[in-house]
Short mmCIF file of C-alpha atoms and ligand atoms in Angstrom, two decimals:
data_model
loop_
_atom_site.label_atom_id
_atom_site.label_comp_id
_atom_site.label_asym_id
_atom_site.label_seq_id
_atom_site.Cartn_x
_atom_site.Cartn_y
_atom_site.Cartn_z
CA UNK G 1 -23.65 14.40 -19.41
CA UNK G 2 -22.44 14.87 -15.85
CA UNK G 3 -18.78 15.85 -15.55
CA UNK G 4 -16.59 13.28 -13.78
CA UNK G 5 -15.92 14.36 -10.21
CA UNK G 6 -12.71 13.67 -8.33
CA UNK G 7 -11.75 14.31 -4.74
CA UNK G 8 -8.04 14.92 -4.17
CA UNK G 9 -6.88 14.12 -0.64
CA UNK G 10 -3.57 15.70 0.31
CA UNK G 11 -1.73 13.99 3.16
CA UNK G 12 1.70 15.63 2.75
CA UNK G 13 4.96 14.42 1.20
CA UNK G 14 7.27 15.90 -1.40
CA UNK G 15 4.64 16.31 -4.12
CA UNK G 16 2.84 19.07 -2.25
CA UNK G 17 5.92 21.15 -1.57
CA UNK G 18 7.05 24.38 -3.12
CA UNK G 19 9.86 26.83 -2.45
CA UNK G 20 8.81 29.63 -0.19
CA UNK G 21 9.81 32.70 -2.26
CA UNK G 22 10.86 34.52 0.92
CA UNK G 23 12.91 31.89 2.73
CA UNK G 24 13.83 29.54 -0.13
CA UNK G 25 12.89 26.48 1.96
CA UNK G 26 10.29 23.85 1.04
CA UNK G 27 6.83 24.47 2.46
CA UNK G 28 3.50 22.73 1.78
CA UNK G 29 1.63 23.91 -1.29
CA UNK G 30 -1.76 25.61 -0.88
CA UNK G 31 -4.06 23.35 -2.87
CA UNK G 32 -6.80 25.96 -2.48
CA UNK G 33 -4.93 27.87 -5.21
CA UNK G 34 -4.14 24.87 -7.39
CA UNK G 35 -5.78 26.29 -10.52
CA UNK G 36 -3.49 29.32 -10.29
CA UNK G 37 -0.42 27.09 -10.07
CA UNK G 38 -1.67 24.59 -12.64
CA UNK G 39 -4.10 26.27 -15.06
CA UNK G 40 -3.82 23.14 -17.23
CA UNK G 41 -6.21 21.41 -14.83
CA UNK G 42 -9.06 23.49 -16.29
CA UNK G 43 -8.62 21.64 -19.58
CA UNK G 44 -9.63 18.38 -17.94
CA UNK G 45 -13.25 19.49 -17.67
CA UNK G 46 -13.79 17.55 -14.45
CA UNK G 47 -15.06 18.69 -11.11
CA UNK G 48 -11.92 18.51 -8.94
CA UNK G 49 -12.25 19.18 -5.25
CA UNK G 50 -9.44 19.23 -2.71
CA UNK G 51 -9.17 18.25 0.88
CA UNK G 52 -5.98 18.88 2.85
CA UNK G 53 -5.47 17.03 6.12
CA UNK G 54 -4.76 19.37 9.00
CA UNK G 55 -1.53 17.68 9.97
CA UNK G 56 0.37 17.35 6.68
CA UNK G 57 3.11 14.78 7.19
CA UNK G 58 6.25 13.42 5.67
CA UNK G 59 5.05 9.87 5.07
CA UNK G 60 7.77 8.53 7.38
CA UNK G 61 5.41 9.70 10.12
CA UNK G 62 2.48 7.65 8.76
CA UNK G 63 0.43 5.74 11.36
CA UNK G 64 -2.59 3.41 11.35
CA UNK G 65 -4.55 6.30 12.92
CA UNK G 66 -3.87 8.38 9.81
CA UNK G 67 -4.99 5.45 7.58
CA UNK G 68 -8.28 5.48 9.47
CA UNK G 69 -8.70 9.24 8.95
CA UNK G 70 -8.01 8.77 5.25
CA UNK G 71 -10.46 5.90 4.88
CA UNK G 72 -13.10 7.90 6.74
CA UNK G 73 -12.72 10.81 4.32
CA UNK G 74 -13.22 8.41 1.41
CA UNK G 75 -16.22 6.86 3.15
CA UNK G 76 -17.82 10.26 3.83
CA UNK G 77 -17.43 11.28 0.19
CA UNK G 78 -17.84 7.92 -1.49
CA UNK G 79 -21.24 8.57 -3.09
CA UNK G 80 -20.39 12.11 -4.12
CA UNK G 81 -17.32 11.43 -6.28
CA UNK G 82 -16.39 9.12 -9.17
CA UNK G 83 -12.86 8.61 -7.92
CA UNK G 84 -10.23 9.61 -5.39
CA UNK G 85 -6.61 10.71 -5.72
CA UNK G 86 -4.43 10.51 -2.62
CA UNK G 87 -1.33 12.71 -2.60
CA UNK G 88 1.11 10.96 -0.31
CA UNK G 89 4.84 10.81 0.32
CA UNK G 90 6.44 7.96 -1.58
CA UNK G 91 8.40 6.54 1.38
CA UNK G 92 5.51 4.64 2.98
CA UNK G 93 3.04 4.84 0.11
CA UNK G 94 3.10 1.08 -0.46
CA UNK G 95 2.16 0.46 3.19
CA UNK G 96 -0.69 2.97 3.05
CA UNK G 97 -2.05 1.71 -0.27
CA UNK G 98 -1.94 -1.86 1.11
CA UNK G 99 -3.69 -0.81 4.31
CA UNK G 100 -6.42 1.05 2.44
CA UNK G 101 -6.99 -1.94 0.17
CA UNK G 102 -7.86 -4.07 3.21
CA UNK G 103 -9.92 -1.32 4.84
CA UNK G 104 -12.09 -0.64 1.79
CA UNK G 105 -14.05 -3.83 1.26
CA UNK G 106 -16.34 -3.92 -1.81
CA UNK G 107 -14.54 -0.99 -3.42
CA UNK G 108 -16.11 -0.07 -6.76
CA UNK G 109 -14.30 3.24 -7.46
CA UNK G 110 -10.65 4.15 -8.07
CA UNK G 111 -8.43 5.25 -5.20
CA UNK G 112 -5.18 6.34 -6.86
CA UNK G 113 -2.18 7.10 -4.68
CA UNK G 114 0.49 9.29 -6.19
CA UNK G 115 3.40 11.45 -5.13
CA UNK G 116 6.66 12.60 -6.61
CA UNK G 117 10.40 12.60 -6.20
CA UNK G 118 10.68 16.35 -6.79
CA UNK G 119 8.30 18.90 -5.27
CA UNK G 120 5.52 20.12 -7.55
CA UNK G 121 6.81 23.66 -7.21
CA UNK G 122 10.18 22.80 -8.80
CA UNK G 123 10.83 23.25 -12.50
CA UNK G 124 11.70 19.61 -13.31
CA UNK G 125 9.15 18.09 -10.95
CA UNK G 126 7.61 14.76 -11.82
CA UNK G 127 4.72 15.77 -9.55
CA UNK G 128 2.67 17.61 -12.15
CA UNK G 129 2.59 14.68 -14.60
CA UNK G 130 1.88 12.18 -11.84
CA UNK G 131 -0.89 14.36 -10.49
CA UNK G 132 -2.64 15.06 -13.79
CA UNK G 133 -2.45 11.43 -14.96
CA UNK G 134 -3.73 10.16 -11.61
CA UNK G 135 -6.74 12.44 -11.93
CA UNK G 136 -7.37 11.15 -15.44
CA UNK G 137 -7.13 7.55 -14.25
CA UNK G 138 -9.43 8.18 -11.30
CA UNK G 139 -11.99 9.71 -13.69
CA UNK G 140 -11.74 7.26 -16.57
CA UNK G 141 -14.67 5.11 -17.53
CA UNK G 142 -15.31 2.71 -20.39
CA UNK G 143 -18.91 1.93 -21.36
CA UNK G 144 -20.07 3.75 -18.28
CA UNK G 145 -17.97 1.55 -15.99
CA UNK G 146 -15.04 2.83 -13.97
CA UNK G 147 -11.74 1.56 -15.43
CA UNK G 148 -9.83 0.83 -12.21
CA UNK G 149 -12.01 0.07 -9.17
CA UNK G 150 -8.95 -0.59 -7.01
CA UNK G 151 -6.54 1.00 -4.58
CA UNK G 152 -3.55 1.61 -6.82
CA UNK G 153 -0.31 3.57 -7.12
CA UNK G 154 0.53 5.72 -10.11
CA UNK G 155 4.15 6.80 -10.58
CA UNK G 156 6.05 7.92 -13.70
CA UNK G 157 4.34 5.76 -16.33
CA UNK G 158 2.95 2.79 -14.47
CA UNK G 159 -0.24 2.11 -12.63
CA UNK G 160 0.33 -0.66 -10.07
CA UNK G 161 -1.94 -2.52 -7.71
CA UNK G 162 -1.32 -0.80 -4.37
CA UNK G 163 -0.95 -3.94 -2.28
CA UNK G 164 1.55 -5.40 -4.80
CA UNK G 165 3.85 -2.38 -4.86
CA UNK G 166 7.17 -1.59 -3.24
CA UNK G 167 9.25 1.57 -3.34
CA UNK G 168 12.51 0.38 -4.85
CA UNK G 169 14.25 3.57 -5.92
CA UNK G 170 14.95 6.65 -3.83
CA UNK G 171 16.00 8.84 -6.76
CA UNK G 172 14.49 7.77 -10.08
CA UNK G 173 11.14 9.12 -11.15
CA UNK G 174 10.23 5.49 -11.68
CA UNK G 175 10.24 4.69 -7.97
CA UNK G 176 7.90 1.71 -7.57
CA UNK G 177 7.91 -1.88 -8.67
CA UNK G 178 5.43 -4.72 -8.53
CA UNK G 179 7.52 -7.84 -8.86
CA UNK G 180 4.69 -10.34 -8.67
CA UNK G 181 1.82 -8.68 -10.50
CA UNK G 182 1.58 -7.02 -13.91
CA UNK G 183 0.95 -3.30 -14.33
CA UNK G 184 -2.72 -2.30 -14.26
CA UNK G 185 -2.02 0.34 -16.88
CA UNK G 186 0.94 1.60 -18.90
CA UNK G 187 1.02 5.27 -19.64
CA UNK G 188 2.58 6.85 -22.70
CA UNK G 189 0.75 8.78 -25.38
CA UNK G 190 -2.26 6.78 -24.31
CA UNK G 191 -3.29 5.21 -21.04
CA UNK G 192 -3.41 1.50 -21.85
CA UNK G 193 -5.43 -0.42 -19.27
CA UNK G 194 -4.52 -4.07 -18.86
CA UNK G 195 -8.09 -5.11 -18.22
CA UNK G 196 -7.46 -8.78 -17.57
CA UNK G 197 -5.41 -7.85 -14.50
CA UNK G 198 -7.75 -5.23 -13.05
CA UNK G 199 -10.28 -6.27 -10.41
CA UNK G 200 -13.95 -6.15 -11.36
CA UNK G 201 -15.99 -3.53 -9.51
CA UNK G 202 -17.26 -5.11 -6.32
CA UNK G 203 -20.96 -5.53 -5.82
CA UNK G 204 -22.59 -4.61 -2.56
CA UNK G 205 -22.07 -1.69 -0.26
CA UNK G 206 -18.67 -0.31 0.62
CA UNK G 207 -17.62 -1.59 4.04
CA UNK G 208 -14.87 0.38 5.76
CA UNK G 209 -12.80 -1.52 8.34
CA UNK G 210 -11.22 0.79 10.86
CA UNK G 211 -9.32 -1.35 13.31
CA UNK G 212 -5.64 -2.16 13.26
CA UNK G 213 -3.59 -3.95 15.87
CA UNK G 214 -0.06 -2.56 16.11
CA UNK G 215 1.31 -5.56 18.00
CA UNK G 216 3.09 -6.98 14.99
CA UNK G 217 6.69 -6.88 13.84
CA UNK G 218 9.10 -7.68 11.04
CA UNK G 219 12.05 -9.97 11.56
CA UNK G 220 14.50 -9.95 8.67
CA UNK G 221 16.85 -12.92 8.64
CA UNK G 222 20.54 -12.48 7.88
CA UNK G 223 23.60 -14.71 8.06
CA UNK G 224 25.00 -14.50 11.58
CA UNK G 225 21.71 -13.63 13.30
CA UNK G 226 22.04 -14.44 17.00
CA UNK G 227 19.78 -16.44 19.27
CA UNK G 228 19.51 -13.48 21.63
CA UNK G 229 18.24 -11.22 18.89
CA UNK G 230 15.64 -13.74 17.68
CA UNK G 231 14.58 -14.55 21.23
CA UNK G 232 14.11 -10.88 22.13
CA UNK G 233 12.18 -10.14 18.95
CA UNK G 234 9.83 -13.09 19.43
CA UNK G 235 9.33 -12.29 23.12
CA UNK G 236 8.44 -8.64 22.59
CA UNK G 237 5.75 -7.94 25.21
CA UNK G 238 2.27 -8.05 23.69
CA UNK G 239 3.47 -9.23 20.28
CA UNK G 240 0.77 -11.16 18.38
CA UNK G 241 2.23 -11.64 14.94
CA UNK G 242 5.52 -11.38 13.11
CA UNK G 243 6.42 -11.18 9.46
CA UNK G 244 9.57 -13.23 9.03
CA UNK G 245 11.50 -12.11 5.95
CA UNK G 246 13.21 -15.27 4.79
CA UNK G 247 15.63 -16.06 1.99
CA UNK G 248 14.65 -17.04 -1.56
CA UNK G 249 11.62 -19.28 -1.70
CA UNK G 250 11.00 -19.03 2.05
CA UNK G 251 14.17 -20.57 3.46
CA UNK G 252 15.67 -20.13 6.91
CA UNK G 253 18.51 -21.61 9.01
CA UNK G 254 18.02 -25.21 10.11
CA UNK G 255 19.85 -24.73 13.44
CA UNK G 256 18.09 -26.35 16.37
CA UNK G 257 18.12 -23.18 18.51
CA UNK G 258 16.45 -21.20 15.74
CA UNK G 259 13.66 -23.70 15.10
CA UNK G 260 13.14 -24.19 18.85
CA UNK G 261 12.68 -20.42 19.37
CA UNK G 262 10.16 -20.26 16.55
CA UNK G 263 8.31 -23.39 17.69
CA UNK G 264 8.09 -22.08 21.28
CA UNK G 265 6.72 -18.74 20.04
CA UNK G 266 4.11 -20.50 17.90
CA UNK G 267 3.16 -22.65 20.91
CA UNK G 268 2.59 -19.43 22.87
CA UNK G 269 0.16 -18.33 20.12
CA UNK G 270 2.40 -16.04 18.02
CA UNK G 271 1.56 -15.93 14.32
CA UNK G 272 4.65 -16.22 12.12
CA UNK G 273 4.11 -15.21 8.49
CA UNK G 274 6.80 -16.28 6.02
CA UNK G 275 7.54 -13.61 3.39
CA UNK G 276 10.50 -13.69 1.04
CA UNK G 277 13.22 -11.04 0.97
CA UNK G 278 13.18 -11.30 -2.84
CA UNK G 279 11.34 -8.64 -4.78
CA UNK G 280 9.85 -11.22 -7.11
CA UNK G 281 8.82 -14.85 -6.75
CA UNK G 282 7.01 -16.80 -4.08
CA UNK G 283 7.52 -18.63 -0.81
CA UNK G 284 7.20 -22.36 -1.35
CA UNK G 285 7.55 -24.11 1.99
CA UNK G 286 8.92 -27.59 1.68
CA UNK G 287 10.75 -27.03 -1.59
CA UNK G 288 14.06 -27.07 0.27
CA UNK G 289 14.93 -28.77 3.52
CA UNK G 290 15.52 -25.24 4.90
CA UNK G 291 11.82 -24.44 4.73
CA UNK G 292 10.35 -27.88 5.38
CA UNK G 293 10.81 -27.51 9.13
CA UNK G 294 9.09 -24.12 9.14
CA UNK G 295 6.02 -25.75 7.67
CA UNK G 296 6.14 -28.53 10.26
CA UNK G 297 6.24 -26.19 13.25
CA UNK G 298 3.32 -24.08 11.98
CA UNK G 299 4.87 -21.08 10.21
CA UNK G 300 2.27 -19.63 7.81
CA UNK G 301 3.20 -19.20 4.13
CA UNK G 302 3.01 -15.68 2.69
CA UNK G 303 3.32 -16.95 -0.89
CA UNK G 304 4.20 -13.93 -3.08
CA UNK G 305 2.91 -11.15 -0.82
CA UNK G 306 5.06 -8.04 -0.27
CA UNK G 307 6.29 -7.21 3.22
CA UNK G 308 4.28 -3.96 3.16
CA UNK G 309 1.09 -5.79 2.31
CA UNK G 310 1.80 -8.61 4.79
CA UNK G 311 2.23 -6.08 7.59
CA UNK G 312 -0.98 -4.22 6.77
CA UNK G 313 -2.88 -7.49 6.38
CA UNK G 314 -1.73 -8.82 9.73
CA UNK G 315 -2.53 -5.55 11.54
CA UNK G 316 -5.95 -5.58 9.89
CA UNK G 317 -6.84 -9.23 10.58
CA UNK G 318 -5.71 -9.12 14.21
CA UNK G 319 -7.43 -5.74 14.66
CA UNK G 320 -10.70 -7.11 13.33
CA UNK G 321 -10.67 -9.67 16.13
CA UNK G 322 -10.74 -12.87 14.10
CA UNK G 323 -9.83 -16.08 15.87
CA UNK G 324 -6.31 -17.46 15.59
CA UNK G 325 -7.45 -20.15 13.12
CA UNK G 326 -9.37 -17.65 11.01
CA UNK G 327 -6.37 -15.33 10.84
CA UNK G 328 -4.16 -18.22 9.72
CA UNK G 329 -6.70 -19.08 7.04
CA UNK G 330 -7.09 -15.49 5.78
CA UNK G 331 -3.35 -14.85 5.80
CA UNK G 332 -3.00 -17.63 3.26
CA UNK G 333 -5.73 -16.56 0.89
CA UNK G 334 -6.02 -13.48 -1.29
CA UNK G 335 -8.52 -11.00 0.18
CA UNK G 336 -7.87 -8.04 -2.15
CA UNK G 337 -5.70 -9.53 -4.87
CA UNK G 338 -2.58 -9.14 -2.71
CA UNK G 339 -1.22 -12.65 -3.31
CA UNK G 340 -1.29 -15.45 -5.86
CA UNK G 341 -1.59 -18.95 -4.47
N1 LIG P 1 10.05 11.69 2.61
C1 LIG P 1 9.01 11.97 1.63
C2 LIG P 1 7.75 11.28 2.11
O1 LIG P 1 7.62 10.09 1.97
C3 LIG P 1 9.42 11.50 0.29
C4 LIG P 1 8.35 11.67 -0.75
O2 LIG P 1 7.42 12.42 -0.59
O3 LIG P 1 8.44 11.04 -1.78
O4 LIG P 1 6.88 11.94 2.62
#
């Protein structure tokens, strides 16, 4: 039988760091020598190939252009490998995993993002476990079928749907949560796949979407927010869409000035996408008086989508050049399992 083959794509981030023996500072790991550093990988009996991006970045420097490079590498190698592992800094991993989920239409193979809180080259690093388990997940099949044909995030002991994840802890090894969707797998002695929550492999050819429009923003509401601030945000030159992070089940102030600013922006053609600040639960416009008006003026409900996923989805839909009405429609329906309506 053919050995499972995995392509590891290294983008940067803490996981790939080790202490330079000469200077003592953290420098990127040479994945060309990975078997020397981690001889345990030989026990997996897989074909594991590595690709390091030229410009390794701390993920705080992530850009849509980098997402496109990453998706292109997957596209180029899609037929050759059974699965992909993306080594990525944890800070913006949820944004990147969300973006890739929208870019890779008809995905039928695993794309597992992982990283670590401590560099792989440190004694207590969580990187080695995360790395080895991600490779196992990317390679695993049951009855000849790939187990997780999704863009997902593996960290500590949980496999999460990428576009449902959020980084919620800057220190714990367990750094990600998925408040509105169950784990795709729980990892202990065994890797237990929760099959009823995992997408079925798509049929048809992989289609890779490579356009993003950056003219979007995030407006987080807070008590005391001023008219000037809202006005400036909504009048940002070139702005096409905004994710408005509201309270609770999608609630916002009922002040006339606030609703007038939003209504005027919507009249000008701005898309306003209502996403809750809560880490779990859904927007339900009209449940309270404080969200009823938003519905009336044409704010679009984000249901239980994460902010990271909402941002990637908006950049993707506007970038693809859909009409205003189509974008409104697609924002409110799950395209890659990113929301429950
Ligand atoms: N700042 C790092 C990054 O996101 C943190 C990490 O790798 O987890 O690239």
